[in-house]
Amino acid sequence: MKYREGDFFTVPRSLFRNYSMDSAEKGGNNYLSQGAVWLLITLCRLEHDFCQGNGEEGFYRTDRDLARDAGMSYNTLRKYKDELKQHPELVVIRAEAFQTKRGYSETHPTHYYLKI
């Protein structure tokens, strides 16, 4: 992820070229759904907001806050988050939400480290 001065960030073009439906049809297995790409772009924006120039490796975000930032429900977020976990060359998702008696905790922070 490249940081720039001001209120914008850049997303690498390879994300759309290498992980699109066209690359999957050409024999590649690197397909990401549109929702997973949107979650990755949201993570790029959050990385830009939280890690700009301070030398930190990654950032922490709760699933509830991340779902609100991405504009999707908690269950949809979990689905796309699981899809992104299958691509460790893009993003490393460390501390998984722990399971409680009522299901998964939405308030446990997860560490995200983007490699793109």
Tab-separated table of N, CA and C in Angstrom:
chain	number	residue	atom	x	y	z
A	1	MET	N	0.843	-1.170	0.000
A	1	MET	CA	0.000	0.000	0.000
A	1	MET	C	0.884	1.227	0.000
A	2	LYS	N	0.625	2.128	-0.881
A	2	LYS	CA	1.393	3.355	-0.992
A	2	LYS	C	0.643	4.479	-0.299
A	3	TYR	N	1.363	5.214	0.497
A	3	TYR	CA	0.776	6.365	1.172
A	3	TYR	C	1.106	7.626	0.402
A	4	ARG	N	0.183	8.521	0.387
A	4	ARG	CA	0.387	9.787	-0.300
A	4	ARG	C	-0.036	10.904	0.644
A	5	GLU	N	0.380	12.084	0.314
A	5	GLU	CA	-0.039	13.249	1.084
A	5	GLU	C	-1.517	13.515	0.821
A	6	GLY	N	-2.245	13.889	1.832
A	6	GLY	CA	-3.636	14.255	1.647
A	6	GLY	C	-4.595	13.178	2.105
A	7	ASP	N	-5.809	13.270	1.634
A	7	ASP	CA	-6.887	12.414	2.100
A	7	ASP	C	-7.211	11.305	1.122
A	8	PHE	N	-6.250	10.794	0.391
A	8	PHE	CA	-6.539	9.692	-0.516
A	8	PHE	C	-5.436	8.652	-0.398
A	9	PHE	N	-5.731	7.465	-0.814
A	9	PHE	CA	-4.781	6.366	-0.796
A	9	PHE	C	-4.849	5.654	-2.127
A	10	THR	N	-3.851	4.841	-2.414
A	10	THR	CA	-3.833	4.122	-3.671
A	10	THR	C	-4.029	2.636	-3.420
A	11	VAL	N	-4.706	2.011	-4.332
A	11	VAL	CA	-4.916	0.562	-4.289
A	11	VAL	C	-4.167	-0.020	-5.479
A	12	PRO	N	-3.377	-1.059	-5.263
A	12	PRO	CA	-2.612	-1.598	-6.381
A	12	PRO	C	-3.502	-2.178	-7.479
A	13	ARG	N	-3.154	-1.905	-8.709
A	13	ARG	CA	-3.913	-2.388	-9.855
A	13	ARG	C	-3.898	-3.911	-9.947
A	14	SER	N	-2.835	-4.525	-9.404
A	14	SER	CA	-2.715	-5.987	-9.457
A	14	SER	C	-3.858	-6.672	-8.704
A	15	LEU	N	-4.438	-5.982	-7.733
A	15	LEU	CA	-5.580	-6.549	-7.014
A	15	LEU	C	-6.721	-6.856	-7.968
A	16	PHE	N	-6.977	-5.962	-8.915
A	16	PHE	CA	-8.066	-6.158	-9.856
A	16	PHE	C	-7.648	-7.035	-11.041
A	17	ARG	N	-6.385	-6.975	-11.404
A	17	ARG	CA	-5.903	-7.753	-12.540
A	17	ARG	C	-5.709	-9.230	-12.168
A	18	ASN	N	-5.118	-9.510	-11.015
A	18	ASN	CA	-4.752	-10.878	-10.654
A	18	ASN	C	-5.837	-11.641	-9.910
A	19	TYR	N	-6.828	-10.963	-9.380
A	19	TYR	CA	-7.845	-11.633	-8.574
A	19	TYR	C	-9.248	-11.455	-9.130
A	20	SER	N	-9.359	-11.239	-10.428
A	20	SER	CA	-10.662	-11.046	-11.055
A	20	SER	C	-11.172	-12.361	-11.626
A	21	MET	N	-12.399	-12.347	-12.104
A	21	MET	CA	-13.000	-13.520	-12.718
A	21	MET	C	-12.247	-13.902	-13.992
A	22	ASP	N	-11.716	-12.903	-14.714
A	22	ASP	CA	-10.971	-13.191	-15.940
A	22	ASP	C	-9.726	-14.022	-15.664
A	23	SER	N	-9.008	-13.704	-14.580
A	23	SER	CA	-7.804	-14.479	-14.266
A	23	SER	C	-8.166	-15.890	-13.827
A	24	ALA	N	-9.330	-16.063	-13.198
A	24	ALA	CA	-9.771	-17.398	-12.793
A	24	ALA	C	-10.150	-18.230	-14.022
A	25	GLU	N	-10.741	-17.576	-15.030
A	25	GLU	CA	-11.111	-18.293	-16.245
A	25	GLU	C	-9.888	-18.684	-17.075
A	26	LYS	N	-8.790	-17.971	-16.896
A	26	LYS	CA	-7.565	-18.282	-17.637
A	26	LYS	C	-6.730	-19.354	-16.939
A	27	GLY	N	-7.273	-19.978	-15.921
A	27	GLY	CA	-6.555	-21.063	-15.253
A	27	GLY	C	-6.026	-20.703	-13.885
A	28	GLY	N	-6.186	-19.475	-13.464
A	28	GLY	CA	-5.707	-19.089	-12.138
A	28	GLY	C	-6.732	-19.440	-11.065
A	29	ASN	N	-6.273	-19.638	-9.853
A	29	ASN	CA	-7.190	-19.945	-8.758
A	29	ASN	C	-7.270	-18.787	-7.781
A	30	ASN	N	-6.899	-17.618	-8.220
A	30	ASN	CA	-6.871	-16.443	-7.350
A	30	ASN	C	-8.106	-15.574	-7.547
A	31	TYR	N	-9.269	-16.142	-7.373
A	31	TYR	CA	-10.496	-15.364	-7.563
A	31	TYR	C	-10.977	-14.821	-6.221
A	32	LEU	N	-11.317	-13.554	-6.186
A	32	LEU	CA	-11.945	-12.927	-5.028
A	32	LEU	C	-13.298	-12.378	-5.455
A	33	SER	N	-14.300	-12.576	-4.631
A	33	SER	CA	-15.620	-12.023	-4.925
A	33	SER	C	-15.584	-10.506	-4.759
A	34	GLN	N	-16.605	-9.847	-5.269
A	34	GLN	CA	-16.660	-8.391	-5.177
A	34	GLN	C	-16.720	-7.925	-3.731
A	35	GLY	N	-17.418	-8.678	-2.883
A	35	GLY	CA	-17.502	-8.320	-1.469
A	35	GLY	C	-16.163	-8.435	-0.768
A	36	ALA	N	-15.380	-9.461	-1.122
A	36	ALA	CA	-14.051	-9.618	-0.523
A	36	ALA	C	-13.114	-8.513	-0.992
A	37	VAL	N	-13.228	-8.118	-2.252
A	37	VAL	CA	-12.416	-7.009	-2.758
A	37	VAL	C	-12.811	-5.720	-2.046
A	38	TRP	N	-14.104	-5.510	-1.824
A	38	TRP	CA	-14.541	-4.310	-1.116
A	38	TRP	C	-14.021	-4.321	0.322
A	39	LEU	N	-14.029	-5.468	0.986
A	39	LEU	CA	-13.488	-5.559	2.338
A	39	LEU	C	-11.995	-5.260	2.335
A	40	LEU	N	-11.285	-5.739	1.339
A	40	LEU	CA	-9.853	-5.473	1.235
A	40	LEU	C	-9.583	-3.990	0.996
A	41	ILE	N	-10.398	-3.337	0.182
A	41	ILE	CA	-10.250	-1.899	-0.041
A	41	ILE	C	-10.549	-1.138	1.246
A	42	THR	N	-11.545	-1.587	2.000
A	42	THR	CA	-11.850	-0.974	3.289
A	42	THR	C	-10.674	-1.135	4.245
A	43	LEU	N	-10.046	-2.317	4.253
A	43	LEU	CA	-8.874	-2.534	5.087
A	43	LEU	C	-7.709	-1.642	4.658
A	44	CYS	N	-7.569	-1.424	3.354
A	44	CYS	CA	-6.523	-0.520	2.855
A	44	CYS	C	-6.752	0.899	3.353
A	45	ARG	N	-8.012	1.326	3.330
A	45	ARG	CA	-8.327	2.673	3.812
A	45	ARG	C	-8.050	2.800	5.303
A	46	LEU	N	-8.420	1.773	6.071
A	46	LEU	CA	-8.175	1.812	7.510
A	46	LEU	C	-6.681	1.775	7.817
A	47	GLU	N	-5.931	1.008	7.033
A	47	GLU	CA	-4.481	0.992	7.224
A	47	GLU	C	-3.910	2.377	6.969
A	48	HIS	N	-4.417	3.041	5.957
A	48	HIS	CA	-3.969	4.397	5.650
A	48	HIS	C	-4.287	5.340	6.808
A	49	ASP	N	-5.454	5.179	7.417
A	49	ASP	CA	-5.856	6.050	8.520
A	49	ASP	C	-5.054	5.792	9.791
A	50	PHE	N	-4.793	4.512	10.105
A	50	PHE	CA	-4.206	4.167	11.390
A	50	PHE	C	-2.692	4.036	11.373
A	51	CYS	N	-2.078	3.745	10.249
A	51	CYS	CA	-0.643	3.427	10.207
A	51	CYS	C	0.161	4.398	9.370
A	52	GLN	N	-0.335	5.546	9.108
A	52	GLN	CA	0.324	6.446	8.181
A	52	GLN	C	1.621	7.000	8.762
A	53	GLY	N	2.727	6.430	8.309
A	53	GLY	CA	4.030	6.971	8.640
A	53	GLY	C	4.535	6.728	10.044
A	54	ASN	N	3.825	5.950	10.865
A	54	ASN	CA	4.297	5.758	12.235
A	54	ASN	C	5.052	4.450	12.416
A	55	GLY	N	5.299	3.706	11.369
A	55	GLY	CA	6.117	2.509	11.425
A	55	GLY	C	5.443	1.289	12.017
A	56	GLU	N	4.161	1.352	12.274
A	56	GLU	CA	3.456	0.201	12.839
A	56	GLU	C	3.195	-0.834	11.753
A	57	GLU	N	3.204	-2.074	12.172
A	57	GLU	CA	2.895	-3.171	11.257
A	57	GLU	C	1.459	-3.599	11.496
A	58	GLY	N	0.570	-3.131	10.707
A	58	GLY	CA	-0.824	-3.521	10.832
A	58	GLY	C	-1.587	-2.666	11.830
A	59	PHE	N	-2.825	-3.051	12.052
A	59	PHE	CA	-3.697	-2.316	12.962
A	59	PHE	C	-4.716	-3.275	13.537
A	60	TYR	N	-5.382	-2.868	14.603
A	60	TYR	CA	-6.422	-3.662	15.250
A	60	TYR	C	-7.776	-3.034	14.986
A	61	ARG	N	-8.759	-3.885	14.774
A	61	ARG	CA	-10.133	-3.408	14.547
A	61	ARG	C	-11.094	-4.498	15.006
A	62	THR	N	-12.158	-4.112	15.684
A	62	THR	CA	-13.162	-5.098	16.072
A	62	THR	C	-14.022	-5.430	14.866
A	63	ASP	N	-14.620	-6.595	14.894
A	63	ASP	CA	-15.467	-7.010	13.774
A	63	ASP	C	-16.683	-6.108	13.634
A	64	ARG	N	-17.232	-5.675	14.739
A	64	ARG	CA	-18.406	-4.781	14.685
A	64	ARG	C	-18.038	-3.463	14.005
A	65	ASP	N	-16.893	-2.895	14.383
A	65	ASP	CA	-16.464	-1.635	13.770
A	65	ASP	C	-16.105	-1.825	12.295
A	66	LEU	N	-15.456	-2.938	11.990
A	66	LEU	CA	-15.087	-3.213	10.604
A	66	LEU	C	-16.323	-3.418	9.733
A	67	ALA	N	-17.343	-4.094	10.261
A	67	ALA	CA	-18.589	-4.272	9.508
A	67	ALA	C	-19.247	-2.920	9.242
A	68	ARG	N	-19.216	-2.038	10.233
A	68	ARG	CA	-19.789	-0.703	10.051
A	68	ARG	C	-18.974	0.092	9.025
A	69	ASP	N	-17.643	-0.010	9.094
A	69	ASP	CA	-16.792	0.712	8.136
A	69	ASP	C	-17.008	0.227	6.707
A	70	ALA	N	-17.206	-1.081	6.541
A	70	ALA	CA	-17.375	-1.651	5.200
A	70	ALA	C	-18.817	-1.553	4.712
A	71	GLY	N	-19.748	-1.203	5.596
A	71	GLY	CA	-21.142	-1.087	5.190
A	71	GLY	C	-21.804	-2.429	4.957
A	72	MET	N	-21.456	-3.435	5.767
A	72	MET	CA	-22.053	-4.761	5.620
A	72	MET	C	-22.407	-5.311	6.988
A	73	SER	N	-23.217	-6.361	6.992
A	73	SER	CA	-23.619	-6.967	8.256
A	73	SER	C	-22.475	-7.792	8.828
A	74	TYR	N	-22.606	-8.159	10.097
A	74	TYR	CA	-21.570	-8.932	10.776
A	74	TYR	C	-21.380	-10.298	10.123
A	75	ASN	N	-22.472	-10.971	9.776
A	75	ASN	CA	-22.374	-12.297	9.152
A	75	ASN	C	-21.745	-12.219	7.764
A	76	THR	N	-22.063	-11.189	7.007
A	76	THR	CA	-21.464	-10.999	5.689
A	76	THR	C	-19.975	-10.713	5.835
A	77	LEU	N	-19.620	-9.921	6.834
A	77	LEU	CA	-18.212	-9.648	7.087
A	77	LEU	C	-17.444	-10.928	7.376
A	78	ARG	N	-17.996	-11.795	8.187
A	78	ARG	CA	-17.327	-13.059	8.513
A	78	ARG	C	-17.116	-13.916	7.272
A	79	LYS	N	-18.100	-13.910	6.374
A	79	LYS	CA	-17.986	-14.694	5.131
A	79	LYS	C	-16.826	-14.178	4.276
A	80	TYR	N	-16.751	-12.872	4.076
A	80	TYR	CA	-15.697	-12.305	3.247
A	80	TYR	C	-14.344	-12.341	3.949
A	81	LYS	N	-14.356	-12.258	5.260
A	81	LYS	CA	-13.112	-12.367	6.026
A	81	LYS	C	-12.530	-13.776	5.878
A	82	ASP	N	-13.393	-14.785	5.899
A	82	ASP	CA	-12.932	-16.160	5.674
A	82	ASP	C	-12.369	-16.328	4.267
A	83	GLU	N	-12.971	-15.644	3.302
A	83	GLU	CA	-12.466	-15.708	1.931
A	83	GLU	C	-11.082	-15.057	1.829
A	84	LEU	N	-10.882	-13.940	2.535
A	84	LEU	CA	-9.578	-13.286	2.503
A	84	LEU	C	-8.505	-14.105	3.214
A	85	LYS	N	-8.891	-14.905	4.188
A	85	LYS	CA	-7.921	-15.742	4.895
A	85	LYS	C	-7.305	-16.788	3.970
A	86	GLN	N	-7.975	-17.122	2.892
A	86	GLN	CA	-7.448	-18.092	1.940
A	86	GLN	C	-6.374	-17.487	1.035
A	87	HIS	N	-6.128	-16.183	1.168
A	87	HIS	CA	-5.131	-15.485	0.357
A	87	HIS	C	-4.131	-14.788	1.275
A	88	PRO	N	-3.225	-15.542	1.914
A	88	PRO	CA	-2.272	-14.910	2.838
A	88	PRO	C	-1.255	-14.011	2.143
A	89	GLU	N	-1.203	-14.058	0.815
A	89	GLU	CA	-0.293	-13.159	0.104
A	89	GLU	C	-0.839	-11.740	0.067
A	90	LEU	N	-2.114	-11.550	0.393
A	90	LEU	CA	-2.723	-10.221	0.396
A	90	LEU	C	-2.804	-9.626	1.792
A	91	VAL	N	-3.323	-10.406	2.718
A	91	VAL	CA	-3.576	-9.878	4.059
A	91	VAL	C	-3.351	-10.985	5.080
A	92	VAL	N	-2.784	-10.621	6.224
A	92	VAL	CA	-2.612	-11.544	7.340
A	92	VAL	C	-3.594	-11.135	8.419
A	93	ILE	N	-4.483	-12.065	8.756
A	93	ILE	CA	-5.483	-11.807	9.780
A	93	ILE	C	-5.091	-12.647	10.988
A	94	ARG	N	-4.645	-12.001	12.055
A	94	ARG	CA	-4.161	-12.726	13.220
A	94	ARG	C	-5.275	-12.909	14.227
A	95	ALA	N	-5.291	-12.516	15.355
A	95	ALA	CA	-6.198	-12.842	16.458
A	95	ALA	C	-7.650	-13.012	16.020
A	96	GLU	N	-8.109	-14.235	15.994
A	96	GLU	CA	-9.476	-14.548	15.579
A	96	GLU	C	-10.429	-14.215	16.721
A	97	ALA	N	-11.644	-13.867	16.383
A	97	ALA	CA	-12.659	-13.605	17.399
A	97	ALA	C	-12.942	-14.889	18.169
A	98	PHE	N	-12.991	-14.788	19.482
A	98	PHE	CA	-13.209	-15.977	20.290
A	98	PHE	C	-14.695	-16.292	20.394
A	99	GLN	N	-15.008	-17.562	20.607
A	99	GLN	CA	-16.394	-18.013	20.636
A	99	GLN	C	-16.920	-17.960	22.068
A	100	THR	N	-18.095	-17.394	22.220
A	100	THR	CA	-18.764	-17.333	23.519
A	100	THR	C	-19.961	-18.266	23.482
A	101	LYS	N	-20.744	-18.276	24.565
A	101	LYS	CA	-21.921	-19.143	24.630
A	101	LYS	C	-22.960	-18.771	23.580
A	102	ARG	N	-23.019	-17.498	23.213
A	102	ARG	CA	-24.018	-17.033	22.248
A	102	ARG	C	-23.489	-16.958	20.822
A	103	GLY	N	-22.260	-17.322	20.608
A	103	GLY	CA	-21.687	-17.253	19.261
A	103	GLY	C	-20.346	-16.566	19.313
A	104	TYR	N	-19.945	-15.969	18.199
A	104	TYR	CA	-18.660	-15.289	18.130
A	104	TYR	C	-18.757	-13.903	18.743
A	105	SER	N	-17.701	-13.508	19.414
A	105	SER	CA	-17.650	-12.180	19.996
A	105	SER	C	-17.443	-11.150	18.896
A	106	GLU	N	-18.221	-10.086	18.950
A	106	GLU	CA	-18.090	-9.024	17.962
A	106	GLU	C	-17.180	-7.906	18.459
A	107	THR	N	-16.748	-7.966	19.718
A	107	THR	CA	-15.980	-6.867	20.282
A	107	THR	C	-14.512	-7.203	20.456
A	108	HIS	N	-14.088	-8.419	20.143
A	108	HIS	CA	-12.689	-8.799	20.279
A	108	HIS	C	-11.896	-8.215	19.116
A	109	PRO	N	-10.833	-7.444	19.387
A	109	PRO	CA	-10.091	-6.844	18.270
A	109	PRO	C	-9.273	-7.877	17.503
A	110	THR	N	-9.230	-7.722	16.200
A	110	THR	CA	-8.467	-8.580	15.309
A	110	THR	C	-7.339	-7.763	14.704
A	111	HIS	N	-6.181	-8.371	14.556
A	111	HIS	CA	-5.021	-7.675	13.980
A	111	HIS	C	-4.979	-7.939	12.473
A	112	TYR	N	-4.871	-6.881	11.694
A	112	TYR	CA	-4.792	-6.965	10.235
A	112	TYR	C	-3.460	-6.406	9.775
A	113	TYR	N	-2.800	-7.130	8.906
A	113	TYR	CA	-1.548	-6.675	8.307
A	113	TYR	C	-1.640	-6.903	6.806
A	114	LEU	N	-1.639	-5.826	6.036
A	114	LEU	CA	-1.774	-5.911	4.594
A	114	LEU	C	-0.409	-6.056	3.941
A	115	LYS	N	-0.300	-6.970	2.997
A	115	LYS	CA	0.950	-7.197	2.291
A	115	LYS	C	0.979	-6.568	0.913
A	116	ILE	N	-0.102	-5.976	0.494
A	116	ILE	CA	-0.147	-5.389	-0.846
A	116	ILE	C	0.267	-3.939	-0.817
